[in-house]
Coordinates of C-alpha atoms and ligand atoms in Angstrom, one line a residue:
M1 CA 41.0 13.3 14.5
R2 CA 39.9 9.5 14.9
K3 CA 41.0 7.0 12.5
I4 CA 38.7 3.9 11.4
A5 CA 39.7 1.0 10.6
I6 CA 38.7 -0.3 6.7
F7 CA 38.1 -4.2 7.2
E8 CA 37.8 -5.2 3.5
T9 CA 35.9 -8.3 2.6
T10 CA 35.5 -8.6 -1.3
L11 CA 37.2 -11.6 -1.3
R12 CA 35.0 -13.2 1.4
D13 CA 31.7 -11.9 1.7
G14 CA 32.1 -10.1 -2.0
E15 CA 32.9 -13.4 -3.5
Q16 CA 29.5 -15.0 -2.3
T17 CA 27.9 -12.9 -4.8
P18 CA 25.8 -15.2 -7.0
G19 CA 27.9 -16.5 -10.1
V20 CA 31.0 -15.0 -9.0
N21 CA 33.8 -17.8 -8.4
L22 CA 37.1 -16.0 -8.3
H23 CA 40.5 -18.3 -9.5
P24 CA 43.1 -18.3 -6.6
E25 CA 45.4 -16.2 -8.8
E26 CA 42.6 -13.8 -9.4
K27 CA 41.9 -13.2 -5.8
L28 CA 46.0 -12.8 -5.1
S29 CA 45.8 -10.3 -7.5
I30 CA 42.9 -8.4 -6.1
A31 CA 44.5 -8.9 -2.7
R32 CA 47.6 -7.1 -3.9
Q33 CA 45.0 -4.3 -5.3
L34 CA 44.0 -4.0 -1.8
A35 CA 47.1 -3.8 -0.4
R36 CA 48.0 -0.7 -2.7
L37 CA 44.7 0.8 -2.1
G38 CA 46.0 0.6 1.9
V39 CA 43.1 -0.8 3.5
D40 CA 44.0 -2.1 7.1
I41 CA 42.7 -5.7 7.0
I42 CA 41.9 -7.9 4.3
E43 CA 39.5 -10.8 4.9
A44 CA 40.9 -13.1 2.5
G45 CA 38.5 -16.2 2.5
F46 CA 36.5 -18.8 4.3
P47 CA 39.2 -21.6 4.6
A48 CA 37.0 -24.5 5.7
A49 CA 34.6 -23.9 2.9
A50 CA 36.8 -25.6 0.4
K51 CA 40.6 -26.6 -0.3
S52 CA 40.9 -24.1 -3.0
E53 CA 39.7 -21.7 -1.0
M54 CA 42.3 -22.4 1.9
K55 CA 44.9 -22.6 -0.7
A56 CA 43.9 -18.8 -1.8
V57 CA 44.0 -17.4 1.4
Q58 CA 47.3 -19.2 2.4
K59 CA 48.9 -17.7 -0.8
I60 CA 47.5 -14.1 0.0
A61 CA 48.7 -14.7 3.5
T62 CA 52.4 -15.6 2.4
E63 CA 52.7 -12.9 -0.5
V64 CA 50.7 -9.8 0.4
K65 CA 52.1 -7.8 2.8
G66 CA 51.0 -4.4 4.6
P67 CA 47.4 -5.1 5.7
R68 CA 46.5 -7.9 8.3
I69 CA 45.1 -10.8 6.7
A70 CA 41.8 -12.2 8.0
A71 CA 40.3 -15.7 7.6
L72 CA 36.3 -16.3 8.5
A73 CA 35.7 -19.3 10.8
R74 CA 32.4 -20.9 12.0
A75 CA 32.3 -21.1 16.0
K76 CA 33.6 -24.8 15.1
K77 CA 36.9 -26.2 16.1
E78 CA 37.9 -27.5 12.7
D79 CA 37.0 -24.3 11.0
I80 CA 39.2 -22.5 13.3
E81 CA 41.8 -24.6 13.2
I82 CA 42.0 -24.6 9.4
A83 CA 42.0 -20.6 9.4
A84 CA 44.7 -20.7 11.8
K85 CA 46.6 -23.0 9.5
S86 CA 46.0 -20.8 6.5
L87 CA 47.3 -17.6 8.5
E88 CA 50.3 -19.1 9.3
N89 CA 52.6 -17.5 6.9
A90 CA 50.9 -14.0 7.3
E91 CA 52.6 -11.0 8.8
K92 CA 49.8 -9.9 10.7
R93 CA 46.9 -12.1 11.2
R94 CA 43.1 -12.4 12.5
I95 CA 40.6 -15.0 13.0
H96 CA 37.2 -13.8 12.5
T97 CA 34.8 -16.5 14.1
F98 CA 31.0 -15.8 14.2
I99 CA 27.7 -17.6 15.4
A100 CA 24.2 -16.3 15.2
T101 CA 22.8 -14.4 18.1
S102 CA 19.3 -13.5 16.9
P103 CA 16.2 -15.6 18.2
I104 CA 15.4 -16.5 14.7
H105 CA 18.6 -17.9 13.6
M106 CA 19.3 -19.7 17.0
K107 CA 15.9 -21.3 16.9
H108 CA 15.2 -22.4 13.2
K109 CA 19.0 -22.5 11.8
L110 CA 21.2 -23.5 14.3
K111 CA 18.3 -25.5 16.6
K112 CA 20.2 -24.4 19.7
S113 CA 19.3 -22.5 23.2
P114 CA 20.8 -19.2 23.7
E115 CA 22.8 -21.0 26.6
E116 CA 24.4 -23.5 23.8
V117 CA 25.0 -20.4 21.3
K118 CA 26.8 -18.8 24.4
N119 CA 29.0 -21.9 25.1
L120 CA 30.1 -22.5 21.2
A121 CA 30.8 -18.7 21.1
V122 CA 33.3 -18.5 24.1
E123 CA 34.8 -22.0 23.2
A124 CA 35.5 -20.7 19.6
V125 CA 37.1 -17.3 20.6
S126 CA 39.1 -19.3 23.7
L127 CA 40.2 -21.6 20.8
A128 CA 41.2 -18.9 18.3
A129 CA 43.3 -16.9 20.9
K130 CA 45.3 -19.7 21.4
F131 CA 46.5 -19.6 17.7
V132 CA 46.5 -15.8 17.3
D133 CA 46.8 -12.6 19.3
D134 CA 43.7 -10.7 17.2
V135 CA 40.4 -12.4 17.1
E136 CA 37.2 -10.6 15.6
F137 CA 33.8 -12.2 17.0
S138 CA 30.9 -11.3 15.4
F139 CA 27.2 -11.6 16.6
E140 CA 25.2 -12.7 13.5
D141 CA 21.8 -11.0 12.5
A142 CA 22.7 -8.9 15.5
T143 CA 20.4 -6.6 14.5
R144 CA 17.6 -8.6 14.8
S145 CA 19.1 -10.1 18.1
N146 CA 17.9 -9.3 22.0
R147 CA 20.1 -6.4 23.1
D148 CA 20.7 -7.8 26.4
F149 CA 21.7 -11.2 25.0
I150 CA 24.3 -9.6 22.9
V151 CA 25.8 -7.4 25.9
E152 CA 25.9 -10.6 28.2
L153 CA 27.6 -12.5 25.2
A154 CA 29.8 -9.7 24.4
E155 CA 31.3 -9.6 28.0
E156 CA 32.1 -13.2 27.8
V157 CA 33.8 -13.3 24.5
I158 CA 35.9 -10.3 25.8
D159 CA 37.1 -12.2 28.6
A160 CA 37.7 -15.6 26.6
G161 CA 40.1 -13.1 24.4
A162 CA 38.1 -11.2 21.7
T163 CA 39.5 -8.0 20.5
V164 CA 37.4 -7.2 17.8
L165 CA 33.3 -7.3 18.3
N166 CA 31.8 -6.9 15.2
I167 CA 27.8 -6.1 15.1
P168 CA 26.6 -7.5 11.2
D169 CA 23.0 -6.0 10.1
T170 CA 23.1 -9.6 8.3
V171 CA 19.9 -9.3 6.5
G172 CA 19.9 -5.7 5.8
Y173 CA 17.4 -4.8 8.0
A174 CA 18.6 -1.9 10.3
T175 CA 17.7 1.9 9.9
P176 CA 20.4 4.2 10.5
E177 CA 19.4 5.5 13.8
E178 CA 18.3 2.3 15.0
F179 CA 21.9 0.9 14.2
A180 CA 23.5 4.1 15.8
G181 CA 21.5 3.3 18.8
L182 CA 22.4 -0.2 18.9
I183 CA 26.3 0.5 19.1
E184 CA 25.4 3.3 22.0
Y185 CA 23.8 0.8 23.8
L186 CA 26.4 -1.7 23.6
K187 CA 29.2 1.2 24.2
K188 CA 27.3 2.0 27.5
N189 CA 26.5 -1.4 28.8
V190 CA 29.2 -3.9 27.7
R191 CA 31.8 -4.4 30.7
G192 CA 35.1 -4.0 29.3
I193 CA 33.9 -2.7 25.8
N194 CA 36.8 0.2 25.6
S195 CA 39.2 -2.5 25.7
V196 CA 38.2 -4.0 22.4
E197 CA 37.5 -2.7 19.0
L198 CA 33.9 -2.3 17.9
S199 CA 33.0 -3.0 14.1
A200 CA 30.2 -2.5 11.7
H201 CA 29.0 -5.0 8.9
C202 CA 26.5 -3.6 7.2
H203 CA 24.3 -5.2 4.1
D204 CA 21.9 -3.3 1.6
D205 CA 19.0 -5.0 1.4
L206 CA 16.9 -1.7 2.1
G207 CA 19.9 0.5 0.5
L208 CA 20.9 1.6 3.6
A209 CA 24.5 -0.1 4.1
V210 CA 26.4 2.8 3.7
A211 CA 24.1 5.2 5.4
N212 CA 24.3 2.4 8.5
S213 CA 27.9 2.4 8.5
L214 CA 28.4 5.9 8.8
A215 CA 25.8 6.1 11.5
A216 CA 27.9 3.5 13.1
V217 CA 31.0 5.8 12.9
K218 CA 29.2 8.4 14.5
A219 CA 28.2 6.2 17.1
G220 CA 31.8 5.6 17.6
V221 CA 32.6 2.3 16.3
D222 CA 36.4 1.6 15.2
Q223 CA 36.0 -0.3 12.1
V224 CA 33.6 -0.8 9.0
E225 CA 33.6 -4.1 7.0
V226 CA 33.1 -3.1 3.3
T227 CA 33.4 -4.3 -0.4
V228 CA 34.8 -3.0 -3.7
N229 CA 31.6 -1.7 -5.7
G230 CA 29.5 -3.1 -2.7
I231 CA 29.3 -6.4 -4.1
G232 CA 28.1 -9.3 -2.1
E233 CA 25.2 -11.6 -1.6
R234 CA 21.7 -10.5 -2.4
A235 CA 21.9 -6.2 -2.9
G236 CA 25.5 -6.7 -1.3
N237 CA 27.6 -4.9 1.3
A238 CA 28.5 -1.5 2.3
A239 CA 30.7 -0.2 -0.7
L240 CA 34.3 0.7 0.2
E241 CA 34.5 3.6 -2.0
E242 CA 31.1 5.5 -1.0
V243 CA 32.2 4.9 2.9
V244 CA 35.7 6.3 2.5
M245 CA 34.8 9.1 0.2
A246 CA 32.0 10.2 2.7
L247 CA 34.2 10.3 5.5
D248 CA 36.9 12.0 3.3
T249 CA 34.5 14.5 2.0
R250 CA 32.3 15.1 5.3
R251 CA 35.4 15.1 7.3
D252 CA 34.1 18.4 9.1
F253 CA 31.2 16.4 10.0
Y254 CA 32.4 12.7 10.8
Q255 CA 35.8 14.1 12.4
A256 CA 37.2 10.6 11.2
K257 CA 39.7 9.3 8.7
T258 CA 40.8 6.4 6.9
S259 CA 44.1 5.4 5.4
V260 CA 42.8 4.7 2.1
N261 CA 44.9 5.6 -0.7
L262 CA 42.2 7.6 -2.7
R263 CA 43.9 7.7 -5.8
E264 CA 43.8 3.9 -6.3
I265 CA 40.3 3.6 -6.0
A266 CA 39.3 3.9 -9.7
R267 CA 41.5 1.4 -10.4
T268 CA 40.3 -1.0 -7.6
S269 CA 37.0 -0.8 -8.7
W270 CA 37.9 -1.4 -12.2
L271 CA 39.9 -4.4 -11.3
V272 CA 37.0 -6.2 -9.1
S273 CA 34.6 -5.4 -11.7
Y274 CA 36.7 -6.9 -14.2
Y275 CA 37.7 -10.1 -12.4
T276 CA 34.2 -10.7 -11.0
G277 CA 32.3 -9.8 -14.4
I278 CA 30.0 -7.8 -12.3
M279 CA 29.7 -4.3 -14.1
V280 CA 29.5 -1.2 -12.3
P281 CA 25.9 0.7 -12.9
P282 CA 26.7 3.7 -14.6
N283 CA 24.9 6.0 -11.8
K284 CA 27.0 4.3 -9.1
A285 CA 28.0 6.6 -6.7
I286 CA 32.1 7.2 -6.9
V287 CA 32.9 5.1 -9.2
G288 CA 30.0 4.9 -11.9
A289 CA 30.9 6.0 -15.5
N290 CA 28.6 9.2 -15.1
A291 CA 29.2 10.1 -11.6
F292 CA 31.6 12.9 -12.4
T293 CA 29.6 13.7 -15.7
H294 CA 27.4 17.0 -16.1
E295 CA 24.7 16.7 -18.6
S296 CA 22.4 19.9 -18.3
G297 CA 23.7 22.9 -19.8
I298 CA 23.2 24.7 -16.7
H299 CA 25.7 22.6 -14.5
Q300 CA 28.1 22.2 -17.3
D301 CA 28.2 26.1 -17.6
G302 CA 28.6 26.1 -13.6
V303 CA 31.0 23.6 -13.4
L304 CA 33.1 25.4 -16.1
K305 CA 32.9 28.9 -14.6
E306 CA 34.0 27.3 -11.2
R307 CA 33.8 23.5 -10.4
S308 CA 32.8 23.7 -7.0
T309 CA 29.3 24.6 -8.4
Y310 CA 28.1 21.2 -8.9
E311 CA 31.2 19.3 -7.8
I312 CA 31.7 18.1 -4.2
M313 CA 34.7 15.9 -5.1
D314 CA 37.4 16.1 -7.6
P315 CA 37.6 13.0 -10.0
H316 CA 41.4 13.1 -10.1
K317 CA 41.4 12.3 -6.0
I318 CA 39.8 8.7 -6.9
G319 CA 42.4 8.2 -9.8
A320 CA 39.2 8.4 -11.9
T321 CA 40.6 10.0 -15.1
T322 CA 41.8 7.6 -18.2
H323 CA 45.4 8.8 -18.7
I324 CA 46.6 8.6 -22.3
V325 CA 50.4 7.2 -22.1
L326 CA 52.0 5.2 -24.6
G327 CA 51.5 4.5 -28.2
K328 CA 53.1 2.7 -31.4
H329 CA 56.7 4.3 -30.8
S330 CA 56.9 3.4 -27.2
G331 CA 59.5 0.9 -26.4
R332 CA 59.8 -2.0 -24.1
H333 CA 61.4 0.5 -21.5
A334 CA 58.6 2.7 -21.5
L335 CA 56.2 -0.2 -21.0
R336 CA 58.1 -1.5 -17.8
D337 CA 58.2 2.0 -16.4
K338 CA 54.7 2.3 -17.2
L339 CA 53.8 -0.9 -15.5
R340 CA 55.9 0.0 -12.6
E341 CA 54.0 3.4 -12.2
L342 CA 50.8 1.3 -12.3
G343 CA 52.2 -1.1 -9.3
Y344 CA 53.1 -4.2 -11.3
E345 CA 56.5 -5.5 -11.3
V346 CA 56.7 -8.2 -14.1
S347 CA 59.4 -10.8 -15.1
E348 CA 61.3 -10.8 -18.2
D349 CA 59.4 -13.5 -19.9
K350 CA 56.1 -11.9 -19.0
L351 CA 57.2 -8.5 -20.1
D352 CA 58.0 -9.9 -23.3
R353 CA 54.3 -11.3 -23.7
I354 CA 52.7 -8.2 -22.6
F355 CA 55.2 -6.3 -25.2
D356 CA 53.8 -8.3 -28.0
A357 CA 50.3 -8.1 -27.1
F358 CA 51.1 -4.2 -26.5
K359 CA 52.6 -3.9 -30.1
S360 CA 49.6 -5.8 -31.6
L361 CA 47.3 -3.2 -29.9
T362 CA 49.5 -0.5 -31.1
E363 CA 48.6 -1.5 -34.6
K364 CA 45.0 -1.1 -34.1
K365 CA 44.7 1.9 -31.8
K366 CA 46.6 5.1 -31.4
V367 CA 47.1 5.4 -28.2
V368 CA 47.2 3.0 -24.9
S369 CA 45.6 3.9 -22.0
D370 CA 46.1 2.5 -18.4
L371 CA 43.1 0.9 -18.6
D372 CA 44.1 -0.8 -21.9
L373 CA 47.4 -1.8 -20.2
L374 CA 45.8 -3.3 -17.1
A375 CA 43.6 -5.2 -19.3
L376 CA 46.2 -6.6 -21.3
L377 CA 47.8 -7.5 -18.0
E378 CA 45.2 -9.1 -16.1
D379 CA 44.0 -10.9 -19.1
G380 CA 44.3 -14.8 -18.8
F381 CA 46.1 -14.4 -15.5
G382 CA 46.8 -17.7 -13.8
R383 CA 44.4 -19.5 -16.4
N384 CA 45.5 -22.5 -18.2
Q385 CA 45.5 -22.0 -22.1
D386 CA 45.4 -25.6 -23.2
F387 CA 43.1 -25.0 -26.0
S388 CA 43.8 -22.0 -28.5
M389 CA 42.6 -21.6 -31.9
E390 CA 44.9 -21.8 -35.0
M391 CA 42.6 -19.9 -37.4
V392 CA 39.2 -18.7 -37.5
Q393 CA 37.4 -16.9 -40.4
I394 CA 34.4 -15.3 -40.1
V395 CA 32.0 -14.4 -43.1
H396 CA 29.7 -11.8 -41.2
G397 CA 26.9 -11.6 -43.8
S398 CA 25.7 -15.1 -43.6
S399 CA 26.8 -15.7 -40.2
T400 CA 29.0 -18.6 -41.2
V401 CA 32.5 -19.2 -39.4
S402 CA 35.1 -21.8 -40.1
V403 CA 37.5 -22.8 -37.0
R404 CA 40.8 -25.0 -37.7
H405 CA 41.8 -26.5 -34.6
G406 CA 44.2 -29.8 -34.1
G407 CA 44.4 -30.3 -38.0
K408 CA 40.5 -30.1 -38.3
V409 CA 38.4 -27.8 -39.7
E410 CA 34.7 -27.2 -38.7
V411 CA 32.5 -24.9 -40.7
T412 CA 29.2 -23.8 -39.1
H413 CA 26.5 -21.9 -40.0
S414 CA 23.8 -20.4 -37.4
F415 CA 20.5 -18.3 -38.0
N416 CA 21.4 -16.6 -34.5
G417 CA 24.5 -14.9 -35.7
P418 CA 28.1 -15.4 -35.9
V419 CA 28.9 -15.6 -32.0
D420 CA 26.7 -18.6 -32.0
A421 CA 28.0 -19.9 -35.0
L422 CA 31.3 -19.9 -33.4
Y423 CA 30.6 -21.4 -30.4
Q424 CA 28.9 -24.0 -31.9
A425 CA 32.1 -24.6 -34.1
I426 CA 34.2 -24.7 -30.8
N427 CA 31.7 -27.3 -29.4
S428 CA 31.9 -29.6 -32.3
L429 CA 35.6 -29.3 -32.7
L430 CA 36.4 -30.2 -29.1
G431 CA 33.3 -32.7 -28.8
V432 CA 32.1 -31.1 -25.6
N433 CA 28.4 -30.0 -24.8
A434 CA 29.0 -26.8 -23.5
Q435 CA 25.9 -24.4 -23.3
L436 CA 26.1 -20.4 -23.3
V437 CA 24.0 -19.5 -20.1
D438 CA 25.1 -16.1 -20.1
Y439 CA 27.0 -13.6 -22.8
R440 CA 27.9 -9.9 -22.4
I441 CA 29.8 -7.5 -24.4
Y442 CA 31.2 -4.1 -23.1
G443 CA 33.6 -1.4 -24.1
I444 CA 36.4 -0.9 -21.5
T445 CA 38.0 2.0 -23.0
E446 CA 36.8 5.2 -24.7
G447 CA 36.7 6.0 -28.5
R448 CA 35.9 4.3 -31.7
D449 CA 39.0 2.3 -31.3
A450 CA 38.0 1.0 -27.6
L451 CA 38.7 -2.5 -26.4
G452 CA 35.9 -4.4 -26.4
E453 CA 35.4 -7.2 -23.3
A454 CA 33.1 -10.2 -23.7
V455 CA 32.1 -12.2 -20.6
V456 CA 30.5 -15.3 -20.8
R457 CA 29.1 -18.0 -18.3
V458 CA 29.2 -21.4 -19.9
K459 CA 27.4 -24.4 -18.5
F460 CA 29.5 -27.9 -18.5
G461 CA 27.8 -30.8 -16.8
D462 CA 26.2 -29.0 -13.5
R463 CA 29.0 -26.5 -13.5
I464 CA 29.5 -22.7 -14.7
Y465 CA 32.8 -21.2 -15.7
M466 CA 33.0 -17.8 -16.6
G467 CA 35.2 -16.5 -19.1
R468 CA 36.5 -13.3 -20.5
G469 CA 38.1 -12.1 -23.7
V470 CA 39.2 -8.6 -24.5
S471 CA 40.0 -7.3 -28.1
T472 CA 39.3 -4.2 -30.4
D473 CA 37.2 -6.7 -32.4
I474 CA 34.2 -8.0 -30.4
L475 CA 33.8 -11.3 -32.4
E476 CA 37.5 -12.1 -31.4
A477 CA 36.7 -11.0 -27.9
S478 CA 33.7 -13.5 -27.9
L479 CA 36.1 -16.0 -29.3
F480 CA 38.8 -15.5 -26.3
A481 CA 36.0 -15.7 -23.6
Y482 CA 34.5 -18.5 -24.8
A483 CA 38.0 -20.2 -24.9
N484 CA 38.8 -18.8 -21.6
A485 CA 35.7 -20.6 -19.9
I486 CA 36.3 -24.1 -22.0
N487 CA 40.0 -23.9 -20.6
Q488 CA 39.0 -23.7 -17.1
A489 CA 36.7 -26.6 -17.6
L490 CA 39.4 -28.6 -19.2
S491 CA 41.7 -27.7 -16.6
E492 CA 39.4 -29.3 -14.2
V493 CA 39.2 -32.2 -15.8
V494 CA 43.1 -32.6 -15.6
N495 CA 43.2 -31.5 -12.1
H496 CA 40.2 -33.1 -10.0
G497 CA 38.9 -35.7 -13.0
F498 CA 35.7 -33.8 -13.8
D499 CA 34.2 -34.5 -17.2
P500 CA 32.8 -31.3 -18.9
K501 CA 31.4 -33.6 -21.7
Ligands
MN601 MN1 27.9 -10.4 5.1

């Protein structure tokens, strides 16, 4: 059976989702989960884009073992050097360089002739090959490029040292038959194609990213590039969980397998959704809340009699069940064991903090599920918490709040409700002019005593910060979320002299 490599680009292409801006510690946490998920390659970022991005790639390359770590670089000397430097500490590394090859992009974006583009690509691949023994080259906008130009360039970059050729459907324009046709054409016409790996990178503008990726697998690619929950620019990328589960469920048809540990799929989806603040729609395939829920009486009756009547996959296979694990009487040991089972090794210090949070949660909830624990664990990871509230009183009926901070008390009333009153009070106490641009509240676990999560986007000056807060009380969650965003802005003042006022 053929093995298809999973090239995971949530931290690079996925992070280009509008409004998503992950903190380096959050990226590291996602990368660790991707390693547990068992992907083959993690594209950790685009180091030349920003200092913080380079730091994040460096951190992942140093700390995450297992998958190969890739960094993106334009076909430019500086980009490639920075990518090489960021990857220095990785066990296994790959430089991924690219240039646009379509007439539209070459003419209007690059303002270069095909000959110039070819030279830049060859120079970039040769340089990258001096630093690493694994170089991926992407023909940006391949599906709107001239096929014979791709063939010509492919032969030259193979000679220059490329080990992986990636065919991106950058703008999500291809159809499955056409995309498979392009792959077959390259396999047939590129000299030396069998000495390199072929890869597909599909976007979902027409809702065809997964279909195109699977057509490419059938046509013979060795690697697919995907993101968790299909996040990414515009309509996003091919969704990891859909491609992987299609290959698993229809192994009979594709005759291909991946190294993904299926039981980690649900948790990975949840973690990425949590960090990015991008919720998974309920009807999303594989990881949506309704993906395994049967509503119609006929279906329910069928599934009860024999699961396979209406279910083609077993939800347990992707770890989709919320286990009931710990309760009021669970001790520190049980908590540590459970955290280990979930894949987290925490310091004594951190365990103390989590245990305190866990205990106060058991006062509000009878049972604490895996998801509750993950929420406790991930909450406030790597974030500065310089600002905290000493006292908050909320009089729900009249939407009046009083907040004490640094010895000052602020009482605010708002006709727009208690959340607005709360945020106004905080602004006034801190003397900041923060504007709430987006506010959402979600139930992240089940039942009446579920944990609520607030996700806010707050504007300071010309920057937007995302904040999250988790509590069984939604107003408290709203407060934590706002404080979380403010703390990020305040830490930028300290680190970069940026003034949020
Ligand atoms: Mn892309």
